[in-house]
GROMACS .gro file of C-alpha atoms in nm:
model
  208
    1UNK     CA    1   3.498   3.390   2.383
    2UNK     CA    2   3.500   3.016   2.350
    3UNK     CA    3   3.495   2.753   2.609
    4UNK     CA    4   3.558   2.354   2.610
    5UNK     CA    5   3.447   2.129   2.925
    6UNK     CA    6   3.693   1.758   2.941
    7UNK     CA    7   3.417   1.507   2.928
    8UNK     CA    8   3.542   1.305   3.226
    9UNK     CA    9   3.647   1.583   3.428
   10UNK     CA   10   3.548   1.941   3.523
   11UNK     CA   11   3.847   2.076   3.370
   12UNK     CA   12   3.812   2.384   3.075
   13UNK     CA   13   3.992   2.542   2.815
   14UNK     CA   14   3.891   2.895   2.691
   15UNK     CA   15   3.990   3.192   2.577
   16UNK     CA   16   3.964   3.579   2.650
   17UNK     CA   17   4.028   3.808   2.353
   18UNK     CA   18   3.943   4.217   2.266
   19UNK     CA   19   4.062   4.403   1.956
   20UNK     CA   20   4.351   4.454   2.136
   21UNK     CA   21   4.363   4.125   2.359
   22UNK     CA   22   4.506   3.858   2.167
   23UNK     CA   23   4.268   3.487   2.237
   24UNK     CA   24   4.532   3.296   2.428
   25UNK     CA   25   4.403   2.941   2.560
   26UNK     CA   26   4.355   2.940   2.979
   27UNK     CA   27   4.328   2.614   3.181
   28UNK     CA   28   4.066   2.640   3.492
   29UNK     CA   29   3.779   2.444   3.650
   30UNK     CA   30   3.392   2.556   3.619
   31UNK     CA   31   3.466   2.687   3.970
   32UNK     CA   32   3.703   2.938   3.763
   33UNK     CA   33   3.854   2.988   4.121
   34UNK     CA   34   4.246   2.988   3.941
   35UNK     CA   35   4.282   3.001   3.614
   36UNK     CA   36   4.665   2.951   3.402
   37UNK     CA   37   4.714   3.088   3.092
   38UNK     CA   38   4.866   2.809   2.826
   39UNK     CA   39   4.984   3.006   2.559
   40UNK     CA   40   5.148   3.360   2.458
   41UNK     CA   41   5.041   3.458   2.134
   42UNK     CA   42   5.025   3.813   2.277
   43UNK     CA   43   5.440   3.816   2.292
   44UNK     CA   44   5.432   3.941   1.916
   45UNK     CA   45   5.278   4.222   1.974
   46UNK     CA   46   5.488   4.421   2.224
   47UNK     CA   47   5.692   4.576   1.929
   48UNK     CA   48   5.393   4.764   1.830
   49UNK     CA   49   5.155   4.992   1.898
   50UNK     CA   50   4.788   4.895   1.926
   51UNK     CA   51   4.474   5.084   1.869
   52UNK     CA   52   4.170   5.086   2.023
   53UNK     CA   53   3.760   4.962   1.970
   54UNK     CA   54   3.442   5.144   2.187
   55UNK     CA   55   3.133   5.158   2.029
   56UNK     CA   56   2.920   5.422   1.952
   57UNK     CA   57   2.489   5.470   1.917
   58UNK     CA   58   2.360   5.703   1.684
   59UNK     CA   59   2.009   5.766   1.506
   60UNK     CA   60   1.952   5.655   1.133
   61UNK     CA   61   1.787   5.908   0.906
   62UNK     CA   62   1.517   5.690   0.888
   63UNK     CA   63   1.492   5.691   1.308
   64UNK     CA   64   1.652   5.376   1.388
   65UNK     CA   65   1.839   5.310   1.657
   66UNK     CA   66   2.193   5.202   1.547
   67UNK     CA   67   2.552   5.097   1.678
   68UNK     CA   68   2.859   5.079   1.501
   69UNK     CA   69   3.259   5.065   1.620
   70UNK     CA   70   3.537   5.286   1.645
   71UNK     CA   71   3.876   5.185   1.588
   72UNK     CA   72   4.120   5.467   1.693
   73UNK     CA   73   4.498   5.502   1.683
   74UNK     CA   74   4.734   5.416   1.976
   75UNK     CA   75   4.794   5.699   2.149
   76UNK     CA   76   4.460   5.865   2.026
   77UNK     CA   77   4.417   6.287   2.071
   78UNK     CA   78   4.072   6.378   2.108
   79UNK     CA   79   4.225   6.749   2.006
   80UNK     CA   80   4.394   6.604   1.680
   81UNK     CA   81   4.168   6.576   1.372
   82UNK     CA   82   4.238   6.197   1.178
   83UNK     CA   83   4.156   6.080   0.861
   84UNK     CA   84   3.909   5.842   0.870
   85UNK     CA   85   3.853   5.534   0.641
   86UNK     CA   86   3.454   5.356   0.671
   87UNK     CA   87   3.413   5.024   0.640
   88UNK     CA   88   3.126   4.770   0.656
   89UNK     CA   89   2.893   4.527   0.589
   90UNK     CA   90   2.607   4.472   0.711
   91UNK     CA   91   2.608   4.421   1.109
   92UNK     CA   92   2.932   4.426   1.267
   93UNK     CA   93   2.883   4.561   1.614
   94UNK     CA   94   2.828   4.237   1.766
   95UNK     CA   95   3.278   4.187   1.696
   96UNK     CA   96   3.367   4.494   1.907
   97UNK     CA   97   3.527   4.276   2.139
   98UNK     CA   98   3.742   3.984   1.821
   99UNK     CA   99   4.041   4.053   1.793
  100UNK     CA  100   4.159   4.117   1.464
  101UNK     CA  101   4.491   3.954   1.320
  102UNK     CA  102   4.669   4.191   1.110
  103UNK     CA  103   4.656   4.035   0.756
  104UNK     CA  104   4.616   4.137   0.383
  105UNK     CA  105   4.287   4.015   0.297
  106UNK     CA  106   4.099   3.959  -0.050
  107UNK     CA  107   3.773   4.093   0.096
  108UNK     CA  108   3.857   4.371   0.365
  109UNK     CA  109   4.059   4.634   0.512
  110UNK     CA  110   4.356   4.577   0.780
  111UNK     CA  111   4.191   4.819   1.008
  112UNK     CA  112   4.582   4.782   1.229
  113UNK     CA  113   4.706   4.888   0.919
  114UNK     CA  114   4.507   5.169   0.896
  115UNK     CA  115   4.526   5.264   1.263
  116UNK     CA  116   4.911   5.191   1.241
  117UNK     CA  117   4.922   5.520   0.974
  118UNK     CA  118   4.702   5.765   1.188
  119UNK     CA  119   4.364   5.676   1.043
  120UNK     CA  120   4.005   5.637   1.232
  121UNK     CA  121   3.812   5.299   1.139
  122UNK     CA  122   3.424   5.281   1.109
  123UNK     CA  123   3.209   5.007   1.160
  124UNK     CA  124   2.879   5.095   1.125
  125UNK     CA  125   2.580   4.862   1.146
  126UNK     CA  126   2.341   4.841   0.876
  127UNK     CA  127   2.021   4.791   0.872
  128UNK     CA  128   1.857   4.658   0.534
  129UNK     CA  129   1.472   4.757   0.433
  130UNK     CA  130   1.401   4.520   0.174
  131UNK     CA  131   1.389   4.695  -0.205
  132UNK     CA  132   1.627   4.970  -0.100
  133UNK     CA  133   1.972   4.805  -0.042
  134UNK     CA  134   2.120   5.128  -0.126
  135UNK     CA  135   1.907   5.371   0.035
  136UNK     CA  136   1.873   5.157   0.338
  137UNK     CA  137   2.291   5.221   0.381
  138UNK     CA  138   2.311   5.567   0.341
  139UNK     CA  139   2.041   5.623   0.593
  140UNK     CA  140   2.256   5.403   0.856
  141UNK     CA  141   2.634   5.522   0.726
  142UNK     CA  142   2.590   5.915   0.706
  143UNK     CA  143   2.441   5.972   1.021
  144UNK     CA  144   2.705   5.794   1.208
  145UNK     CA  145   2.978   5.961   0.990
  146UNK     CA  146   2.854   6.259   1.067
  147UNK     CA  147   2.840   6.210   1.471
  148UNK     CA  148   3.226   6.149   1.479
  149UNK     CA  149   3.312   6.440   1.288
  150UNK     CA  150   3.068   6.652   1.540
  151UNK     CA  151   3.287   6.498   1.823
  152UNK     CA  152   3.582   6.682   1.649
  153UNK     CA  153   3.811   6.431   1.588
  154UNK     CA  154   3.765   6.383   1.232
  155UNK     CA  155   3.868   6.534   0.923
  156UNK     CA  156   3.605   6.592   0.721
  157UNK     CA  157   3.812   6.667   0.392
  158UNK     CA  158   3.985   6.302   0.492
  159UNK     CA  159   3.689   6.029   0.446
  160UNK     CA  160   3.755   5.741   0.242
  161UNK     CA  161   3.513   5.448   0.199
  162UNK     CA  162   3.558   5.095   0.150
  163UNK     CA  163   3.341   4.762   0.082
  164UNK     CA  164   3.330   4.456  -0.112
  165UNK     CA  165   3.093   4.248  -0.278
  166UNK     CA  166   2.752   4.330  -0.103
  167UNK     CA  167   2.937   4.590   0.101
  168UNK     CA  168   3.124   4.697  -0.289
  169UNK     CA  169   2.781   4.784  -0.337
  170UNK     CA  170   2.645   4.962  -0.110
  171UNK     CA  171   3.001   5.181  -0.144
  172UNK     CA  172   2.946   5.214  -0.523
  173UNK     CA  173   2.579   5.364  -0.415
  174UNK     CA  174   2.667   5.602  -0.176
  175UNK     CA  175   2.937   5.757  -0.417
  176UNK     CA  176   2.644   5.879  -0.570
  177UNK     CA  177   2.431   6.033  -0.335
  178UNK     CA  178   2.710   6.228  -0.145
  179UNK     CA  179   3.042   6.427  -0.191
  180UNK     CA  180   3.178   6.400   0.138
  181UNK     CA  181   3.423   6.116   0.099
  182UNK     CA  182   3.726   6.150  -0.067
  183UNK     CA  183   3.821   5.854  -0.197
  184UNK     CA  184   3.593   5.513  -0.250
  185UNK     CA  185   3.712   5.160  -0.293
  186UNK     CA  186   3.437   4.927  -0.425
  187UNK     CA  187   3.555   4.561  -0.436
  188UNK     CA  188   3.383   4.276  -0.671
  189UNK     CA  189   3.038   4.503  -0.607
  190UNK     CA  190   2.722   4.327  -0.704
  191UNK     CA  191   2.621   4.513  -1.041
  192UNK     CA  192   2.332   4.355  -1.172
  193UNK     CA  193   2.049   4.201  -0.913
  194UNK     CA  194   1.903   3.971  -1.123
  195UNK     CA  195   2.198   3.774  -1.249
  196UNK     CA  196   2.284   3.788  -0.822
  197UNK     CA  197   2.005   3.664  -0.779
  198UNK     CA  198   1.993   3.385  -0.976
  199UNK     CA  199   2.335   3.291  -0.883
  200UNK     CA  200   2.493   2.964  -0.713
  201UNK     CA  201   2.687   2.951  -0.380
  202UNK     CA  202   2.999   2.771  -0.413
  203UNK     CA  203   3.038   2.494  -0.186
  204UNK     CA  204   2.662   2.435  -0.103
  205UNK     CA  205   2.515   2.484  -0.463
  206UNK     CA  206   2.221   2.671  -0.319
  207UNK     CA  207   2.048   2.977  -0.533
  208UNK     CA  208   2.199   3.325  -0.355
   0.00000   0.00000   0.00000
C-alpha cells in the first residue's frame, strides 16, 4: 500500500495490508526478486478470529452504477441469516483492501467488533446530487441493502444503521423515509445547513 525508495540505493520499504492482512514493513529491491518481512504486527492477532471484506455492485434507484463492501463474520454461513449493522459516508469502496485496527472511535463503528458478535457490515458508496443530500443516500443505501438480504444471508427484522456528522445525517434522513431498520444511531448529525454552511474548519480556518 505504501512504498519508500533509499535515495542512494535501490533498496525499498513497503507494506502489504487487507482487512484482514495486517501492513507489516518488507525490505526488497525494485527488482522485488526477494523480499523480507521486518516486522510482525500480525502476531496479535492469532488469538482471534477475523472476518472478511469482498465487494459488491448494485444499481441505485436513480440508475447508477454503485459499489459498496461487505464485512462478514469469521467463519461466515451463507445458510445462516445475520444481523446486519450499515455504515457509511460518502465513498468508501476505494478501502476494501485497509486494514482496520480494532479501536473505539469518536466518529465510527468497530466493524471487528461488530463482526466479532455475529453481525454483517455495510459499506455502501454514496453518490451525492447536489440539493438532495438526503434523497441522494437513500437512493444509493436501500438498493444495496436490499441486494444482501435477496442473497439470503440477512435478517431483515435485524438492520441497524449508523453515521456521524455528514454521515449522522444522512442516517437521521433515512429514518424517515423507511421502516426497515431497527435501530438508528445518528452521531453529531448536521441539523441546520445554513449555520454548516457558514461554519469554520478547525485547523485551516477555511468556510465548510
Amino acid at each position: 500500500r505504501t512504498i519508500q525508495k533509499a535515495k542512494q540505493t535501490e533498496d525499498v520499504i513497503y507494506t502489504l495490508e487487507s482487512y484482514a492482512q495486517y501492513p507489516d514493513l518488507h525490505h526488497s529491491t525494485l527488482a522485488f526478486k526477494q523480499s523480507v518481512r521486518l516486522t510482525d504486527g500480525a502476531a496479535q492477532q492469532q488469538r482471534f478470529t477475523w472476518g472478511t471484506a469482498e465487494l459488491i455492485r448494485f444499481t441505485s434507484l436513480d440508475g447508477r452504477p454503485i459499489e459498496g463492501v461487505v464485512y462478514k463474520p469469521a467463519n461466515f454461513d451463507p445458510n445462516k441469516q445475520y444481523p446486519l449493522m450499515v455504515n457509511f459516508y460518502e465513498k468508501n469502496s476505494e478501502t476494501l483492501h485497509n486494514f482496520r485496527m480494532p479501536e473505539p472511535h469518536r466518529s465510527t463503528i468497530d466493524y471487528h467488533y461488530y463482526n466479532s458478535r455475529g453481525y454483517v457490515v455495510f459499506n455502501p458508496d454514496v453518490h451525492y446530487r447536489d440539493g438532495y443530500p438526503g434523497e441522494s443516500c437513500y437512493n444509493c443505501v436501500m438498493p444495496g441493502i436490499y441486494a444482501l438480504i435477496n442473497a439470503g444471508y440477512i435478517d431483515a427484522k435485524r438492520i441497524g444503521a449508523s453515521g456521524h456528522s455528514w454521515g449522522g445525517y444522512q442516517t437521521a434522513y433515512l429514518a424517515t423515509r423507511t421502516n426497515l431498520f431497527a435501530a438508528f444511531e445518528s452521531g453529531a448529525p448536521v441539523v441546520n445547513m445554513f449555520s454548516a454552511y457558514g461554519g469554520i474548519r478547525w485547523g485551516s480556518g477555511l468556510a465548510r
